[in-house]
Coordinates of C-alpha atoms in Angstrom, one line a residue:
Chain A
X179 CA 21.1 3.2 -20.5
X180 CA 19.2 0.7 -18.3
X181 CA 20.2 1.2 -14.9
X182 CA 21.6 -1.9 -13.0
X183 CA 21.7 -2.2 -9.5
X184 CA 25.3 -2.6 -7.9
X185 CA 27.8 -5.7 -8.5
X186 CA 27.7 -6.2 -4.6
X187 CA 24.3 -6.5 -4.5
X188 CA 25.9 -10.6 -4.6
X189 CA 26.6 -8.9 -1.1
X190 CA 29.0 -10.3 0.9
X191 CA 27.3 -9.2 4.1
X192 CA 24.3 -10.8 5.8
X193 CA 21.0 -9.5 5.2
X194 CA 20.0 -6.9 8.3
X195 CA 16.5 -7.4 9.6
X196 CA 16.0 -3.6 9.4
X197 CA 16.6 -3.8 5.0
X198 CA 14.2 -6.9 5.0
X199 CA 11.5 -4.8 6.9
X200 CA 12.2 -1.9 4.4
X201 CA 11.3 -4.1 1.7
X202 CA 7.5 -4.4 3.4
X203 CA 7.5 -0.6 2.8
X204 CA 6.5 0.0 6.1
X205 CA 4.6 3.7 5.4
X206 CA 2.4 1.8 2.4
X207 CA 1.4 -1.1 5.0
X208 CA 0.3 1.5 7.6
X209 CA -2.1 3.0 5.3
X210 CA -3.2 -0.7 4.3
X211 CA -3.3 -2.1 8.4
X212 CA -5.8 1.0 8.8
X213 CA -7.9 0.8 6.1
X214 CA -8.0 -3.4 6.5
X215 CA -8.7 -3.0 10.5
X216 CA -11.5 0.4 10.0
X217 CA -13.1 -2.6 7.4
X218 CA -13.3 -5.1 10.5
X219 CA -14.1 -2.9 13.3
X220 CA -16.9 -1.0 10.8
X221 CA -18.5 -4.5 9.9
X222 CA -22.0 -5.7 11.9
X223 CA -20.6 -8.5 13.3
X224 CA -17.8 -9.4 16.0
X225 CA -14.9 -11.6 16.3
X226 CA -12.6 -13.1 19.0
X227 CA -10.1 -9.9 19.7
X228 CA -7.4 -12.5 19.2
X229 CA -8.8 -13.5 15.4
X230 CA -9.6 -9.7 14.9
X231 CA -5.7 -8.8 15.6
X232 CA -5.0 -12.3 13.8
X233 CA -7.1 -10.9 10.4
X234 CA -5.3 -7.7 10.9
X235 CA -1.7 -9.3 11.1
X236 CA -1.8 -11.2 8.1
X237 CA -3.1 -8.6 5.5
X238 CA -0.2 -6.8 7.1
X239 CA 2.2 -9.9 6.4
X240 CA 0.3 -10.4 3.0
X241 CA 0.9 -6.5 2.4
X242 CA 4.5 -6.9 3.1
X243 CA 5.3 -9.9 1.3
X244 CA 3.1 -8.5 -2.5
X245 CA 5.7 -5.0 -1.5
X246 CA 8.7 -7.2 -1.3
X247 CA 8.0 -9.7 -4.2
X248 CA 7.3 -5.5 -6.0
X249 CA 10.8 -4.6 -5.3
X250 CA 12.7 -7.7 -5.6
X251 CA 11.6 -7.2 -9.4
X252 CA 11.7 -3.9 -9.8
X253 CA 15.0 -3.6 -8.4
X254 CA 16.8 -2.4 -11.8
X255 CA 14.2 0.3 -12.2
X256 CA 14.5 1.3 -8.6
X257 CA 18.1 1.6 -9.2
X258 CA 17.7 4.1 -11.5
X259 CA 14.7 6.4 -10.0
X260 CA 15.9 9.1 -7.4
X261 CA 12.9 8.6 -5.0
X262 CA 13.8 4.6 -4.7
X263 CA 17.4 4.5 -5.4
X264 CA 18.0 4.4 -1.8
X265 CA 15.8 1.0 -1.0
X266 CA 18.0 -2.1 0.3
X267 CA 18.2 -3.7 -2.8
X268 CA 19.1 -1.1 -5.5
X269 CA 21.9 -0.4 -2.4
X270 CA 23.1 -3.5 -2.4
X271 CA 22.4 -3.8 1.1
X272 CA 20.5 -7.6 0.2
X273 CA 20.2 -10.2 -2.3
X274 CA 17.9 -10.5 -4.5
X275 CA 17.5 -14.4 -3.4
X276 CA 17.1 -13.4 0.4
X277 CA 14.5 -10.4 -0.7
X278 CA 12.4 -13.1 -3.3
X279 CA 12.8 -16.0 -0.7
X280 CA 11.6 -13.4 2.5
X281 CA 8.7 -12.2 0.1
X282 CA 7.3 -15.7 -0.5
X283 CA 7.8 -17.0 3.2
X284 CA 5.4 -13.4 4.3
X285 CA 2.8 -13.9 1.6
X286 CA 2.4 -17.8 1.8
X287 CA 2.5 -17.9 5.8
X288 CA 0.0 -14.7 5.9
X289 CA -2.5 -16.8 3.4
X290 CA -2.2 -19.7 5.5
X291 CA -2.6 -18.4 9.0
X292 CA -5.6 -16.4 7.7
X293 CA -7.5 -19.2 6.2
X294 CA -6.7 -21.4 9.6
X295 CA -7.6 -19.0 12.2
X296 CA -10.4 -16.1 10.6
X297 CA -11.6 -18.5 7.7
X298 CA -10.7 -18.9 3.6
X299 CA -13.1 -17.0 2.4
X300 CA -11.1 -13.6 3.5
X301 CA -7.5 -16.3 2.7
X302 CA -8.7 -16.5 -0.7
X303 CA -9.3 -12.9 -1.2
X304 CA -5.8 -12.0 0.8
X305 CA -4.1 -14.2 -2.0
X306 CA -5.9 -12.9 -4.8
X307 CA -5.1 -9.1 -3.2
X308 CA -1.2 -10.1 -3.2
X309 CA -1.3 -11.6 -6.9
X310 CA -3.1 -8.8 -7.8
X311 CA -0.6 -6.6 -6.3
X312 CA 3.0 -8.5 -7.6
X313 CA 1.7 -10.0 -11.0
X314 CA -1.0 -8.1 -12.5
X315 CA -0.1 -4.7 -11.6
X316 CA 4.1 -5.0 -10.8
X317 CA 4.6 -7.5 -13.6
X318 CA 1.9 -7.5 -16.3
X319 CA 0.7 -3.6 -16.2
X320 CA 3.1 -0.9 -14.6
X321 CA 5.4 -1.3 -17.3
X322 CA 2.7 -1.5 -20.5
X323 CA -0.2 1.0 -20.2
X324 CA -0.6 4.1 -18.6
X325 CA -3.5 2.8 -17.2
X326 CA -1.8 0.9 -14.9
X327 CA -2.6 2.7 -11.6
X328 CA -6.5 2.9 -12.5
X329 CA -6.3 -1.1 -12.8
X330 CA -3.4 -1.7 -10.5
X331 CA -5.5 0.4 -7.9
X332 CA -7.3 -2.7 -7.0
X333 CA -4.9 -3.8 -5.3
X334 CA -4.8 -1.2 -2.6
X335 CA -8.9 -1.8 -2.4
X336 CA -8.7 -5.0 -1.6
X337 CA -7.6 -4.9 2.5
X338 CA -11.6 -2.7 3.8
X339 CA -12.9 -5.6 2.0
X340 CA -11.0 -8.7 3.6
X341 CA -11.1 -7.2 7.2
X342 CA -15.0 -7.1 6.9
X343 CA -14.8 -10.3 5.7
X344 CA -13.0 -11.7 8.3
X345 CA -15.5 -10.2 10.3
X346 CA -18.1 -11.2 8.5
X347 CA -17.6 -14.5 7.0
X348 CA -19.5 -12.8 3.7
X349 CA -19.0 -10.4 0.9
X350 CA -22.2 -7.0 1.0
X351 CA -22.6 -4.3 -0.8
X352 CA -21.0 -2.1 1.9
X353 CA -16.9 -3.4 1.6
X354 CA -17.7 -3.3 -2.2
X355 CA -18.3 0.2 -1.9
X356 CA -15.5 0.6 0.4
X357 CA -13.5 -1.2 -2.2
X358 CA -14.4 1.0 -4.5
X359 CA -13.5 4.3 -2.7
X360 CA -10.1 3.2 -2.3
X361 CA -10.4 2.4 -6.1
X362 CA -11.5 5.4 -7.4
X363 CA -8.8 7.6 -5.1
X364 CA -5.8 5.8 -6.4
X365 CA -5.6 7.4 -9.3
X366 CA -5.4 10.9 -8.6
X367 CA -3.1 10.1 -5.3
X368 CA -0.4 8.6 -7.6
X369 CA -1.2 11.0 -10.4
X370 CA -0.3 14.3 -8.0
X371 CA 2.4 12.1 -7.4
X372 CA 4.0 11.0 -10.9
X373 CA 3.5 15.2 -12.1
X374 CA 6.0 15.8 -9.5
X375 CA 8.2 13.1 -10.2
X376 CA 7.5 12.6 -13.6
X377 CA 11.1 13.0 -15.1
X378 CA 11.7 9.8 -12.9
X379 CA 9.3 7.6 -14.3
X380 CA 10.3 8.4 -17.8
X381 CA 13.9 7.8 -17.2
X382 CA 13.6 4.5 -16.6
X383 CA 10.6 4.0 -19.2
X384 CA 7.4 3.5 -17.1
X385 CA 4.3 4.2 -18.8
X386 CA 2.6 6.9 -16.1
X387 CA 0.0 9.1 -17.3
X388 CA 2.0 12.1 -17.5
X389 CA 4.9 10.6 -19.4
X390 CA 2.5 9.2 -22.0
X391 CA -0.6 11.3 -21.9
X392 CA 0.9 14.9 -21.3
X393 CA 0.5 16.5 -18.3
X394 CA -2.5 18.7 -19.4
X395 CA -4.4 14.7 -19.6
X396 CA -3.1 13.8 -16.4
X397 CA -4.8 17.1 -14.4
X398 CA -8.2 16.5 -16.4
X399 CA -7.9 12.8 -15.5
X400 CA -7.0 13.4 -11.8
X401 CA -10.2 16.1 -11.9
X402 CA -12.7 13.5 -13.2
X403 CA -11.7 11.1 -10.3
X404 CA -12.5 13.1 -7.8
X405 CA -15.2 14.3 -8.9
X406 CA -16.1 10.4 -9.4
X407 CA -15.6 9.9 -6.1
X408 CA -17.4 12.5 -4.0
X409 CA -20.7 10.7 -4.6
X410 CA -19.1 7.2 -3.9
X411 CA -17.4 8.1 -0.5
X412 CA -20.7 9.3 0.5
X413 CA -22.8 6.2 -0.9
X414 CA -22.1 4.1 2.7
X415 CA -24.3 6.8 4.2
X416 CA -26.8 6.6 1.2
X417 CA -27.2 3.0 1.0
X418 CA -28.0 3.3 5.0
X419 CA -24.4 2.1 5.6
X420 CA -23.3 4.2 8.4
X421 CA -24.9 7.1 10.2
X422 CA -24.4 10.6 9.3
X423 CA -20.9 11.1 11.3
X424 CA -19.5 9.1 8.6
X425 CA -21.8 11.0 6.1
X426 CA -21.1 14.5 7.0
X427 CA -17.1 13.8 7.0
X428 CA -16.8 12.2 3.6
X429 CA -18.7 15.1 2.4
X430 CA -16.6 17.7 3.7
X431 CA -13.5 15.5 3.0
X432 CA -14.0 14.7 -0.7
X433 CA -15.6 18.4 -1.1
X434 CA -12.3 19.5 0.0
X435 CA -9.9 16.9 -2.1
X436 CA -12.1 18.3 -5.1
X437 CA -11.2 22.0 -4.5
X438 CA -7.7 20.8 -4.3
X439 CA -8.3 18.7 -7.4
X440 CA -9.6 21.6 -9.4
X441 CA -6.6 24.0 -8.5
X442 CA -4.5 21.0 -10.0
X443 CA -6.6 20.4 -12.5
X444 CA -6.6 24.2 -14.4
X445 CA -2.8 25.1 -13.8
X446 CA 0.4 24.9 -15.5
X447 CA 3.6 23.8 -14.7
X448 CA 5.4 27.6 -15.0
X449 CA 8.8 26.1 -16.4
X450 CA 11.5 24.3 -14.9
X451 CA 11.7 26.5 -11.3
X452 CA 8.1 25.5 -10.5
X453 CA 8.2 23.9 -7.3
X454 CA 4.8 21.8 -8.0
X455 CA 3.5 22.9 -4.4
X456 CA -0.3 22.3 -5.5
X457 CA 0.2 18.9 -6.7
X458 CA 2.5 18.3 -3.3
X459 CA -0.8 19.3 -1.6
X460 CA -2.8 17.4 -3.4
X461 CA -1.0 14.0 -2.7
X462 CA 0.0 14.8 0.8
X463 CA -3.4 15.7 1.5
X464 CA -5.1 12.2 -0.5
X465 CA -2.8 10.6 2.2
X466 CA -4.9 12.7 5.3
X467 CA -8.1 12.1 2.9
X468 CA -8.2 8.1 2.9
X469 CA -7.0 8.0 6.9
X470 CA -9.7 10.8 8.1
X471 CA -12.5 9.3 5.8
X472 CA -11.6 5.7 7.4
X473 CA -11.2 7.1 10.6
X474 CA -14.7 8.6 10.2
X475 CA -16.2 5.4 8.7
X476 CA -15.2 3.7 12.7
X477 CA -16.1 6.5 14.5
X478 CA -19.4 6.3 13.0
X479 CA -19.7 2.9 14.0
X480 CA -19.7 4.2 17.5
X481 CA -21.4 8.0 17.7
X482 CA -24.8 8.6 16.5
X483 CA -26.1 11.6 16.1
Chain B
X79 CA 28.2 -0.4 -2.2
X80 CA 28.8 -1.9 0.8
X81 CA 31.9 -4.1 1.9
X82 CA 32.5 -5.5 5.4
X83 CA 35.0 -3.1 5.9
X84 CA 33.0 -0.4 4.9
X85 CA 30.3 -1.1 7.1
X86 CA 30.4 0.3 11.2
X87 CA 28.9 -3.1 12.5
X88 CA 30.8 -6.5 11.6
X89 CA 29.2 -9.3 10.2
X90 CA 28.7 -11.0 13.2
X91 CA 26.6 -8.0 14.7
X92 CA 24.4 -8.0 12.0
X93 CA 23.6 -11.8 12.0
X94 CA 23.3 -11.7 16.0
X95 CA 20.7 -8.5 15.8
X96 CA 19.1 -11.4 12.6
X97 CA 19.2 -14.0 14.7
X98 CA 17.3 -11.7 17.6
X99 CA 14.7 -10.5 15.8
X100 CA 13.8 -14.2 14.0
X101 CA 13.7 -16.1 17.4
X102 CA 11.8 -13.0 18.9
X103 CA 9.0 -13.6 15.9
X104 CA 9.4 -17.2 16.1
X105 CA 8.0 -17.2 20.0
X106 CA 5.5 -14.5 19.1
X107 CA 4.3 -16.6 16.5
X108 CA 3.6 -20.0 18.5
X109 CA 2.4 -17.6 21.7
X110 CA 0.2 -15.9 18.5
X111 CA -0.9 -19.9 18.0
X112 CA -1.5 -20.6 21.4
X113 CA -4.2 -17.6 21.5
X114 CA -5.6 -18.8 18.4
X115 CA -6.4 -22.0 19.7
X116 CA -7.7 -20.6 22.6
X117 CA -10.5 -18.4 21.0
X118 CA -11.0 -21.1 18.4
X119 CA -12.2 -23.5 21.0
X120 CA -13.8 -20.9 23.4

């Protein structure tokens, strides 16, 4: 049965501020405002303080409007998933109107106000971020191939790469690489993720890995990333990037979300009482991974040793 | 589901604590603009 959301999502109450901000999920965009302002603060050059909280503002408008236009059309499918069935929308706390209208006014005004104050080069690349985000991976790929978070992972890479642009004025090797960390950690983040809430994902017919693949897949896939990226977190420090404070870290870091990796990787889920706490750790601790490496990466910037 | 008389705060709460928080990002925004100008010239 395809779940709908309620008849009084027509809701005869007006829209609270506090659902529209839920729509922007809020916990996403703080992962996305600190990898987009470690990008500016980690690039050569400096801007205004005003234009550096300016850049820094908008991919966190643009962030929140490509999460809103997300839920405004997966609203049906969030209806029927446990973890989102709560959201404003699939509560019929907000319209779908008001959600699709508030979504376009973010994502247009954060495009704009970028490419006026910091410059289009990082506007262009804000937009393509947010169509990225709301066509190619919410509309085109999340419900078609498993592969979806692989591609759909771009979308997260893109906000290391526009704050150094803002910064920068140009595209280098270094936010590429940064780009493609953040690339090559998506999938096994939301791969610890769907094993643990795969039942949810297959109830409402998304394609995720462990719902198509098997599970068994999944854990070698999830393996192979990580093992992908421990040389490419530590490429910055290679490619004379950053010092070896940044170095150092994303070594330990990624040596450590590998052993975690591995445990995943080699077990089996004992029957229906296992409580999944390894692949719990695993994505709680991909969260710590992507903040601390980041974290690092600015710190760097700063200590020499 | 969620009917106004279901709901703690009446519809005239809500659309006052709306109203708020849209004139309160409204004056952000142009003080936002003002500092924008500024660094663009300076």
């Amino acid at each position: 049965m395809t779940p709908t959301i309620p008849a009084s999502a027509s809701t005869s109450l007006p829209a609270d501020w506090r659902d529209l901000f839920a729509l922007t999920k809020p916990r996403v965009m703080s992962l996305v405002i600190f990898t987009g302002l470690c990008g500016l603060i980690a690039a050569p050059e400096r801007i205004h303080p005003v234009l550096a909280f300016t850049a820094v503002l908008c991919i966190a408008m643009g962030a929140g409007g490509a999460a809103a236009l997300n839920q405004w059309w997966e609203a049906d499918l969030d209806a029927g998933m446990k973890r989102t069935s709560k959201r404003p929308l699939p509560q019929g706390r907000l319209d779908r109107t008001t959600a699709r209208d508030f979504a376009g006014v973010l994502c247009a005004a954060s495009v704009f106000l970028m490419g006026f104050a910091v410059g289009w080069l990082a506007a262009a690349i804000l937009a393509i971020s947010i169509i990225y985000y709301a066509v190619v991976y919410t509309i085109w790929l999340k419900p078609r191939t498993p592969q979806n978070i692989v591609i759909g992972g771009g979308a997260g890479a893109f906000p290391p790469l526009i704050g150094w642009v803002a910064a920068t004025g140009h595209i280098s090797l270094m936010p590429v690489v940064l780009f493609a960390i953040i690339f090559f950690w998506t999938p096994p983040h939301f791969w610890a993720l769907a094993l643990f809430v795969k039942s949810d994902y297959a109830k409402v017919g998304i394609p995720m890995m462990p719902v198509v693949a098997g599970e068994r897949s999944t854990r070698r896939q999830i393996l192979i990333y990580t093992v992908l990226l421990l040389p490419l977190s530590v490429l910055p420090w290679w490619i004379g990037g950053t010092g070896a404070v940044y170095g150092l870290s994303a070594l330990v870091l990624s040596g450590l979300f590998l052993a975690l990796s591995l445990r995943v990787a080699f077990r089996e889920r004992s029957g229906p009482e296992d409580t999944m706490k390894p692949e719990k750790q695993l994505f709680a601790y991909s969260v710590i991974y992507l903040f601390a490496l980041f974290a690092a990466l600015v710190v760097d910037r700063f200590v020499v040793l | 589901m969620q009917e106004p008389e279901n709901d703690p705060r009446s519809i005239e709460q809500i659309r006052k604590s709306r109203n708020r928080v849209l004139a309160l990002s409204l004056a952000a925004f142009v003080i936002l603009v003002f500092f924008i100008s500024l660094a663009k010239m300076g």
